[in-house]
XYZ file of C-alpha atoms in Angstrom:
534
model
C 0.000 0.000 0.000
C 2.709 2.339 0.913
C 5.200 0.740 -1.689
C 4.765 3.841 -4.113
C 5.196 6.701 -1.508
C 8.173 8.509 -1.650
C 10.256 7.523 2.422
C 9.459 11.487 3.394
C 5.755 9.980 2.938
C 6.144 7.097 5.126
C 7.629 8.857 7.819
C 4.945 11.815 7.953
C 2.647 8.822 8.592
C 4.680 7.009 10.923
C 4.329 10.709 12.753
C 0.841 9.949 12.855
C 0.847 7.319 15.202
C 0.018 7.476 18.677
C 0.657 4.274 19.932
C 4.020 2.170 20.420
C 1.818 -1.244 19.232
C 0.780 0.266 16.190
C 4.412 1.613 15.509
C 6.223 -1.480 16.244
C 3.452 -3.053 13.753
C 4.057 -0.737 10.942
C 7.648 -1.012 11.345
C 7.317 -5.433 10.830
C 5.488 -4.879 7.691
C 8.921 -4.772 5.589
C 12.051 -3.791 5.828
C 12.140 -0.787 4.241
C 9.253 0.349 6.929
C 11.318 -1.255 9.549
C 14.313 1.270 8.456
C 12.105 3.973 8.002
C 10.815 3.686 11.604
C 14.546 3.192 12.855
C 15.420 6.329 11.325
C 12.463 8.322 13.422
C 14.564 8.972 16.488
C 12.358 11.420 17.634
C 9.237 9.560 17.042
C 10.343 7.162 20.097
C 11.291 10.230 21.797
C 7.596 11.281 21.437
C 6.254 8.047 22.490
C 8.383 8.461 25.893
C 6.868 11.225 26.373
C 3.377 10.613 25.861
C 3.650 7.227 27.874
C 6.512 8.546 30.155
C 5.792 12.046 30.998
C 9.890 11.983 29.672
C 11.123 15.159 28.034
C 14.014 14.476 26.601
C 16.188 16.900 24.085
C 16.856 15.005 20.383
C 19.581 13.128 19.492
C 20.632 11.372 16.734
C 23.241 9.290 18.494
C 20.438 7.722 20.644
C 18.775 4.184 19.700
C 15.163 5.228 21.018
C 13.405 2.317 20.779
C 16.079 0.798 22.821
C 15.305 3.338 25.364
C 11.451 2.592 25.336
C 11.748 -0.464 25.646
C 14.449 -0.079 28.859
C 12.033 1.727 30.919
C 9.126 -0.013 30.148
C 10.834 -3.914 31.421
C 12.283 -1.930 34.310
C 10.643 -2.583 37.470
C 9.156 -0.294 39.788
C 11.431 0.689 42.598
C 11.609 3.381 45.059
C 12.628 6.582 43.696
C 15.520 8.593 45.856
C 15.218 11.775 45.630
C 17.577 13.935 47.526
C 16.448 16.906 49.320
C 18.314 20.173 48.300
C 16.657 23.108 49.064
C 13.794 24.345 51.466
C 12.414 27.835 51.745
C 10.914 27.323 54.959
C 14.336 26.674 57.677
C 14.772 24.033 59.329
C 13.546 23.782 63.174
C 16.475 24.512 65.822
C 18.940 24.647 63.061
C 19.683 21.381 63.728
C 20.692 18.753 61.066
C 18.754 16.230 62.339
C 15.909 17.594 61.213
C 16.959 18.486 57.249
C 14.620 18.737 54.783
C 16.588 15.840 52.937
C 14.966 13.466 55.621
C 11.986 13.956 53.980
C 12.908 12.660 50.988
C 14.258 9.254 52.516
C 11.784 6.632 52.545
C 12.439 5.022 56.191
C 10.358 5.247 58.688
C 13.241 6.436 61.519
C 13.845 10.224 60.214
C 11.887 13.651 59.562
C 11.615 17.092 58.726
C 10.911 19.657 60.913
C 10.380 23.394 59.072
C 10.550 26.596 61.071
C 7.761 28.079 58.800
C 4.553 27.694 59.555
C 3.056 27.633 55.923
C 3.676 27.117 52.341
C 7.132 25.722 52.733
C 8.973 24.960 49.576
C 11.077 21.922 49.689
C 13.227 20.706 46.503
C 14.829 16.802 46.068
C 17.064 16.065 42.802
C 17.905 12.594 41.237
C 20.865 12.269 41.833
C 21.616 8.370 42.157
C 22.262 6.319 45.296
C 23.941 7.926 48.329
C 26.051 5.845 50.485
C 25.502 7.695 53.082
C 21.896 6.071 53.528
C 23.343 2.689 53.695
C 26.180 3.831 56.549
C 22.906 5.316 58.812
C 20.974 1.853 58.194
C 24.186 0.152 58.557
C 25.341 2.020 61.882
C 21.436 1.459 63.051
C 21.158 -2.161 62.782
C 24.913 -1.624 65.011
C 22.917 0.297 67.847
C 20.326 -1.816 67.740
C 22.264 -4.798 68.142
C 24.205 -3.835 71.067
C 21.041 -1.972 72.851
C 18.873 -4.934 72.675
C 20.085 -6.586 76.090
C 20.873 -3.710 77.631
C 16.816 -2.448 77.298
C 16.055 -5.703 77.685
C 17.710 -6.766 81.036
C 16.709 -2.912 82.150
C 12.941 -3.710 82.094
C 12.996 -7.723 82.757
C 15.889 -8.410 84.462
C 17.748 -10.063 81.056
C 15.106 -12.489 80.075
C 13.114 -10.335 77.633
C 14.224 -10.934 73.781
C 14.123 -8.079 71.550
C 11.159 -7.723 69.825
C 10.339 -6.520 66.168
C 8.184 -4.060 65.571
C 4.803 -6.061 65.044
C 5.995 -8.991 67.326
C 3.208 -10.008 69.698
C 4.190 -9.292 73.392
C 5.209 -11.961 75.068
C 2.612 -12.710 78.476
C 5.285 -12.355 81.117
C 5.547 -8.467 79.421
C 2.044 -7.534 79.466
C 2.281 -6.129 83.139
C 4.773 -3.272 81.397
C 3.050 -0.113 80.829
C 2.902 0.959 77.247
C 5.907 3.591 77.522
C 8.277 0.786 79.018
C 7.236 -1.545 75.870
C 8.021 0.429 73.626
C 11.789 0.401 74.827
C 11.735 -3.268 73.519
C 10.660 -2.144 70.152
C 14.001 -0.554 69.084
C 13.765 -0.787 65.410
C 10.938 1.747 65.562
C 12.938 4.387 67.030
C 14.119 7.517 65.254
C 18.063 7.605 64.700
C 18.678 10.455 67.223
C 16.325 8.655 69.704
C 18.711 5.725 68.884
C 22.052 7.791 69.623
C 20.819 9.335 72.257
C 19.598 6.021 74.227
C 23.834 4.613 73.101
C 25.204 7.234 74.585
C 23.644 6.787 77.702
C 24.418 3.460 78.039
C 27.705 3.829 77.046
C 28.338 6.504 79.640
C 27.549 3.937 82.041
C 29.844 1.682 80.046
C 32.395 4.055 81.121
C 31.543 4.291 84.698
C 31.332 0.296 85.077
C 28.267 -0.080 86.247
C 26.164 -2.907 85.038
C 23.845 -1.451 83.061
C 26.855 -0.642 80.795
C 28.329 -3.713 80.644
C 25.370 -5.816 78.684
C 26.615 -3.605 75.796
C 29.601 -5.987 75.556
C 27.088 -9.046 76.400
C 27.597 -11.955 73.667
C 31.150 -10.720 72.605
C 34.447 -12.767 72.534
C 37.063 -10.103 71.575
C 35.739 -7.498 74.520
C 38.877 -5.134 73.420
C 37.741 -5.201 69.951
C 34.900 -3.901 70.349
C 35.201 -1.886 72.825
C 37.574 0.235 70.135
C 34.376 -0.380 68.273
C 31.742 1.150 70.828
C 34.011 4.409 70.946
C 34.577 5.108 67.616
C 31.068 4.823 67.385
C 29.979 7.012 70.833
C 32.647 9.677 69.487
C 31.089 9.612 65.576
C 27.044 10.166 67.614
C 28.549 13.131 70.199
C 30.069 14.831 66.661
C 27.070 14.270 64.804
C 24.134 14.761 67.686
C 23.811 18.509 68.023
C 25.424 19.386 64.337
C 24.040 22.368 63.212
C 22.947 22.998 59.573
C 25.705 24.836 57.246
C 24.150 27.684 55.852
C 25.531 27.992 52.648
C 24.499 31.713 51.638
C 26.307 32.807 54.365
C 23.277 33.736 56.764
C 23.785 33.919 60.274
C 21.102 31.212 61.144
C 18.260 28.883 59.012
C 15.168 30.335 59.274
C 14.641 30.635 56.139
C 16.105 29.557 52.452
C 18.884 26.860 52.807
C 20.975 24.801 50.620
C 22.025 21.579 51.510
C 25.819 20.918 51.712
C 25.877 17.385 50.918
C 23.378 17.457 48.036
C 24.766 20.337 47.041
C 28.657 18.393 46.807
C 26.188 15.435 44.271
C 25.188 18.173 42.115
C 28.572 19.649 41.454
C 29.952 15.978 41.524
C 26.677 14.791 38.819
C 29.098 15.435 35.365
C 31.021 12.205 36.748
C 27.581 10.210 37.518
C 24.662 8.851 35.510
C 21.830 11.174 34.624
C 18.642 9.938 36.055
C 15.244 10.420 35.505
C 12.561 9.200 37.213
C 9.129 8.316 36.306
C 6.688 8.481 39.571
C 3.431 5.948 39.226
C 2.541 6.474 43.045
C 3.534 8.174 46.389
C 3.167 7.491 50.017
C 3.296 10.506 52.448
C 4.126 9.661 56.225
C 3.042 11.875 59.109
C 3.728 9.567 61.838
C 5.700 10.173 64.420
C 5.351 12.093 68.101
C 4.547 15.399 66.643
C 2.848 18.411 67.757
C 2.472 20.118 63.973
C 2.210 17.183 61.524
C 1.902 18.303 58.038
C -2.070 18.488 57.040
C -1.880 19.657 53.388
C 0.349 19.724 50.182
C 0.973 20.199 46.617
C 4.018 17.806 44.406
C 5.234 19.134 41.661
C 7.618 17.292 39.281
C 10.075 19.195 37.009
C 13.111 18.783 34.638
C 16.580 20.418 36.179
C 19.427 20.883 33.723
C 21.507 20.340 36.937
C 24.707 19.278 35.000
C 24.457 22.789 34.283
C 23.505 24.613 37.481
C 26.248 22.015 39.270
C 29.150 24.514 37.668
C 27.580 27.306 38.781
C 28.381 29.324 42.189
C 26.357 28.636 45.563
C 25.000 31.956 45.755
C 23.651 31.366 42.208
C 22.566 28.134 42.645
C 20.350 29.334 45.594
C 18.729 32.311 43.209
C 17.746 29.525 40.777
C 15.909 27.514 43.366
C 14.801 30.652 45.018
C 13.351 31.939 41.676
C 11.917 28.430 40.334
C 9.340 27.969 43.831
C 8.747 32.093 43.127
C 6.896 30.668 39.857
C 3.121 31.479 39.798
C 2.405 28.042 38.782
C 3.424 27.200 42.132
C 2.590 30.648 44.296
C -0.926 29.640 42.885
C -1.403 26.927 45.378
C -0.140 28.822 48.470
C -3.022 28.360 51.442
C -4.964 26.442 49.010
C -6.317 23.921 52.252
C -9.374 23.064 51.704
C -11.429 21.700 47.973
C -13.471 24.359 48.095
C -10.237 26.556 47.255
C -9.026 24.482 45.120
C -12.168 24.026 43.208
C -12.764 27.722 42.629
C -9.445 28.097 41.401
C -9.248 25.477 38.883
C -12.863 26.809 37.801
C -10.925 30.242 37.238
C -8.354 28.872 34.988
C -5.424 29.412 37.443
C -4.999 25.701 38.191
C -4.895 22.968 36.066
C -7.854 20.948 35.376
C -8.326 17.544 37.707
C -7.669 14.357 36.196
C -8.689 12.150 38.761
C -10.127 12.588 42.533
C -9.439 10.137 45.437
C -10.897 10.356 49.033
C -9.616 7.160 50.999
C -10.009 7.017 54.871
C -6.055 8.354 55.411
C -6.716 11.453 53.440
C -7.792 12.674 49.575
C -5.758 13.697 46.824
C -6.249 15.679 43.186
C -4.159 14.623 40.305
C -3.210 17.137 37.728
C -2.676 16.811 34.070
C 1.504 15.981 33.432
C 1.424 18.068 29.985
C 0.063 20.913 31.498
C 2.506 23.795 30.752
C 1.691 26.928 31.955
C 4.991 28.665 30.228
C 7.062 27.774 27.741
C 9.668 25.223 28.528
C 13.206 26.659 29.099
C 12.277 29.576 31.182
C 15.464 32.309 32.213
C 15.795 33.655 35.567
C 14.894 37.285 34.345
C 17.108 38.923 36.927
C 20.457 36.982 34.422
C 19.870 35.076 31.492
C 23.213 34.333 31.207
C 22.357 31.286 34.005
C 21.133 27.878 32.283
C 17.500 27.077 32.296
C 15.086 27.526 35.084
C 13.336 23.958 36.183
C 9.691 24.567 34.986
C 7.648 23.369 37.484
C 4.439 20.849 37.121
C 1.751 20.316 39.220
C 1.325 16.617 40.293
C -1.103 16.175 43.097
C -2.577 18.473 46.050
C -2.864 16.012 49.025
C -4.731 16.397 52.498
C -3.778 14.004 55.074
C -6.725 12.934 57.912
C -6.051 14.715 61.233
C -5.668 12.697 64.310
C -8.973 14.278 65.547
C -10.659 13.647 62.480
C -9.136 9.617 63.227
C -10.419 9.528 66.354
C -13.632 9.823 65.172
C -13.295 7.393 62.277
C -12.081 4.946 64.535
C -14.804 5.327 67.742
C -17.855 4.924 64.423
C -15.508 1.451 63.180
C -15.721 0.317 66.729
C -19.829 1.489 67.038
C -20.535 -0.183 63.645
C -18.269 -3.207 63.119
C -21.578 -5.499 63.499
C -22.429 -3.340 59.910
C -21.968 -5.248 56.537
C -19.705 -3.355 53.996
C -18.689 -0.246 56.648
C -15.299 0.298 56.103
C -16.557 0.748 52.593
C -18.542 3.653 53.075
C -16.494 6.088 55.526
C -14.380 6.535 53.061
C -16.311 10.001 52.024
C -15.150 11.404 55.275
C -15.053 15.102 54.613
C -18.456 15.203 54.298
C -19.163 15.629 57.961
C -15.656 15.880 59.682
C -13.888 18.824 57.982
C -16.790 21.176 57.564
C -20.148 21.838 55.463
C -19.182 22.124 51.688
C -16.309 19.954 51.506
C -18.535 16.545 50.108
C -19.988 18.820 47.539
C -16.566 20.152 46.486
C -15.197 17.111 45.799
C -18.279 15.888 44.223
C -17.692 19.058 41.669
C -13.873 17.617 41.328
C -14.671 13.793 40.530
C -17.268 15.204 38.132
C -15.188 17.513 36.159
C -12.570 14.444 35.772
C -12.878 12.663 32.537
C -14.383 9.535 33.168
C -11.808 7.573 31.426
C -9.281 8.637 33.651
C -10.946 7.402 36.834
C -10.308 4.212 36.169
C -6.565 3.875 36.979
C -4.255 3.212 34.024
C -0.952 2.700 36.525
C -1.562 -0.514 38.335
C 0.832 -1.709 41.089
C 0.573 -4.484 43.647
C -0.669 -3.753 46.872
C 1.856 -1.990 49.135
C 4.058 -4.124 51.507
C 4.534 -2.347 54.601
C 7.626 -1.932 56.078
C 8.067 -4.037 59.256
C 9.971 -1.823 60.845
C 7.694 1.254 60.337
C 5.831 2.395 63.587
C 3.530 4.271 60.926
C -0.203 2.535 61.333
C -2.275 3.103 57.935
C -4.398 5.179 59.192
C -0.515 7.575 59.511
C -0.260 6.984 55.686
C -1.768 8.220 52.813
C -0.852 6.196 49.724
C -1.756 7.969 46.511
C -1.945 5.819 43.206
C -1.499 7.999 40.012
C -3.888 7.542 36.951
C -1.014 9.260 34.868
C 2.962 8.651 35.014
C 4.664 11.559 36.098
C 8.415 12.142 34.828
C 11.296 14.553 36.009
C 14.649 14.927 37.495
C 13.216 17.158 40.344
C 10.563 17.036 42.919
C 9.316 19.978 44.570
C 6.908 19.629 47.699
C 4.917 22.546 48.993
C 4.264 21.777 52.634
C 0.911 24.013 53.008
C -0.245 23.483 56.517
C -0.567 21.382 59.811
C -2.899 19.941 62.132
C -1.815 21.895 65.396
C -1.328 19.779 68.311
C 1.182 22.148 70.501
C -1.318 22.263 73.255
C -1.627 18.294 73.181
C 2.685 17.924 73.219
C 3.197 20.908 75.524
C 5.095 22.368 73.016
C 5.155 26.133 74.263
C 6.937 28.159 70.884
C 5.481 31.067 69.673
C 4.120 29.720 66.166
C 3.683 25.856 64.694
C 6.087 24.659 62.239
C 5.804 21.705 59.982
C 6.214 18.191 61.074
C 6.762 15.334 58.768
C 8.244 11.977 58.851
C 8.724 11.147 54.960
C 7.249 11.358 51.314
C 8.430 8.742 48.963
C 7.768 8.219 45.242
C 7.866 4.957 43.725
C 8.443 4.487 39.551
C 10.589 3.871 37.282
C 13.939 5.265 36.619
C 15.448 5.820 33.712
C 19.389 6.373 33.444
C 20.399 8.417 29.954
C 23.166 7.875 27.654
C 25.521 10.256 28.108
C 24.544 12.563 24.821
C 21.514 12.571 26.052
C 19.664 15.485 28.340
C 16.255 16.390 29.473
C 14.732 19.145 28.145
């Protein structure tokens, strides 16, 4: 049929095809299709991006069906993004409490803003870090050693150490909940952790006992007693470190770079570029807080960071500065509620919804990934001699379930568990616990959805919980994407909190922003080295 048609022909139709089934059938027709398609480099490079969310410059050293096909027989995996840049200071200027916790998925670290609202927190891909696997490394240590030590504390030695979800043994039951949960180690937070060593091992040093079961179990006691005081003196450096302020402010209160992430970027011409394709999230707020975070807004986004890596600190801070001023993003600042977020997609200055969830842990709103309110390849006005400015993308506004709103939820489980089918209907729980209007604004959001896209087109298996997590699921709130999302960079607009200061005794001034981690989970995608995002 197309035998006659000049190859310019051929291709222009090949253009015209929207899906990789129909390409990959045209192309097995004959060989001179087959060459034809192989030629249309950028064809593949659309296809990524319609069935990617991938934006990825042309190349004609690329193989891009090769490409496809490598992301789409990858498996899904966590994506690591590392935390950068936040706009919103970090509580006490302490370390422990960077915003790049946030973007670890384990269960045993957080962030803690000084801002009370609309905090701005950036995470690049940037490949694996082994600094994650020396904290998990020097945490399965402290565990180790702490077990008898806790254990012989509360039941006189005879007590094993007990996972997280272990049942408690009978003898135990006569503990009261805040001794048990000594026994529970792996569910403590890594401070909590060096803070319980250090204790013990100042009693190591004073002889008494207590100190001693650290040792318990060892043959070479000298050994690793070198061992326990390299360790002690790494925790005493590391416990009260401060953030390093990297635009030369006197304190972190407000916009801060991260030194370590900021040492990947500038190291990233030597590593693989990433990018990663998000098909769901889970956002943690568990944890003994008295602000955890209430509301948000993700954004994904493509960062020419090769680029911005050879750039100056002060500069690089500008750029991030100047990418969260966008109006794209400004747009969603103390949007907390539906009803806002209703009126202003209804005015045009949001995207349109593609899909509407409420589950019992909170609801989210998924936005369109092609939406572009700009032009790609946007200059920082104030010098466009700098490389490009990340455009950012709307991915989902979230609101998480507030412990009082839980409280309720649970007390009508316990009053209706004789009911067939409940757990199946308190899912709409807005309705009645977060004020009159909300039902009806999300009603007016699932409506204006297409109703092809409410039946979800990413399918995962169910999540596996982490046994180690102390989160309940009623702490997270796992969001399943009807669209892929792709980018380099992930920007997270922590909007408000549930304020429990009064609950914690917390006496500051204002509430900050409390929360333990958000974690996307995809595909990821490493480039050939010609090869750059757009």
């Amino acid at each position: 049929m197309f035998s006659d048609l000049p190859d310019g022909c051929v291709a222009y139709v090949v253009g015209l095809l929207h899906c990789v089934q129909d390409v990959l059938n045209f192309k097995a027709t004959c060989t001179r299709h087959a060459e034809i398609v192989k030629a249309q480099q950028t064809k593949w490079l659309d296809l990524l991006h319609t069935d990617y969310d991938t934006r990825l410059q042309a190349s004609a050293q690329i193989d891009g069906q090769q490409l496809y096909r490598t992301l789409a027989v990858s498996k899904p995996r966590t994506l690591r993004y590392h935390g950068c840049f936040t706009d919103g200071g970090v509580d006490e200027q302490l370390a422990a409490y960077w915003v790049d916790n946030m973007f670890t998925p384990n269960h045993w670290e957080s962030y803690c803003s000084h801002h009370s609202s609309n905090v701005n927190c950036m995470g690049l891909l940037l490949g694996e870090d082994s600094t994650d696997k020396k904290w998990a490394a020097l945490r399965s240590y402290m565990i180790e050693r702490l077990s008898k030590p806790v254990s012989w504390f509360f039941d006189g030695g005879d007590a094993p150490q007990l996972g997280l979800h272990d049942p408690i043994p009978a003898h135990l039951m006569r503990f009261e909940e805040e001794r048990l949960r000594y026994l529970k180690l792996v569910g403590w937070s890594t401070q909590g952790l060096s803070h319980l060593f250090l204790s013990v091992y100042d009693q190591l040093q004073l002889g008494t006992q207590l100190g001693q079961m650290l040792l318990h179990g060892i043959a070479g006691a000298a050994a690793e007693m070198f061992k326990l005081q390299s360790v002690a003196t790494f925790l005493q450096q590391n416990y009260l470190r401060t953030i390093k302020v990297i635009h030369g402010s006197q304190h972190a209160n407000h916009a801060v770079l991260g030194s370590h992430s900021l040492k990947l970027m500038k190291e990233s011409s030597s590593l693989p570029q990433l990018v990663g394709v998000v098909e769901r999230v889970t956002i943690c707020a568990a944890g003994d807080f008295s602000c955890p975070l209430k509301c948000g807004v993700l954004f994904m986004a493509d960062c020419h960071h090769l680029q911005w890596g050879q750039e100056a600190d002060s500069r690089i801070l500008q750029a991030f500065q100047a990418t969260v001023a966008q109006q794209m993003c400004r747009e969603f600042d103390d949007v907390d509620s539906p009803q806002v977020l209703r009126d202003k997609i209804k005015e045009g200055r949001l995207p349109a919804a593609v899909a509407a969830h409420l589950t019992p842990q909170g609801g989210w709103v998924e936005f369109n990934p092609s939406f572009h309110p700009h032009p790609p390849g946007t200059q920082d006005p104030s010098d466009p001699t700098t490389p490009p400015l990340p455009l950012l993308r709307p991915l989902a506004w979230f609101r998480l379930t507030t412990a009082v709103e839980n409280a309720v939820l649970e007390e009508r489980r316990i009053e209706n568990a004789h009911l067939p089918h409940y757990e199946d209907d308190v899912a709409p729980w807005w309705q009645d616990l977060a004020g009159p209007g909300i039902s009806q604004a999300w009603r007016d959001l699932q409506g204006a959805t297409e109703p092809s896209t409410m039946e979800a087109c990413v399918r995962q298996p169910s999540d596996e919980d982490d046994d180690g997590d102390p989160a309940t699921s009623a702490s997270r709130l796992h969001i399943r994407l009807h669209r892929r999302h792709g980018g380099n960079m992930l920007c997270i607009k922590l909007i408000n909190q549930e304020n429990l200061m009064a609950e914690h005794n917390d006496d500051h001034p204002n509430p900050n922003i409390d929360v333990n981690y958000i974690a996307c989970h995809g595909r990821l995608l490493e480039l050939p080295k010609h090869l750059h995002v757009r």
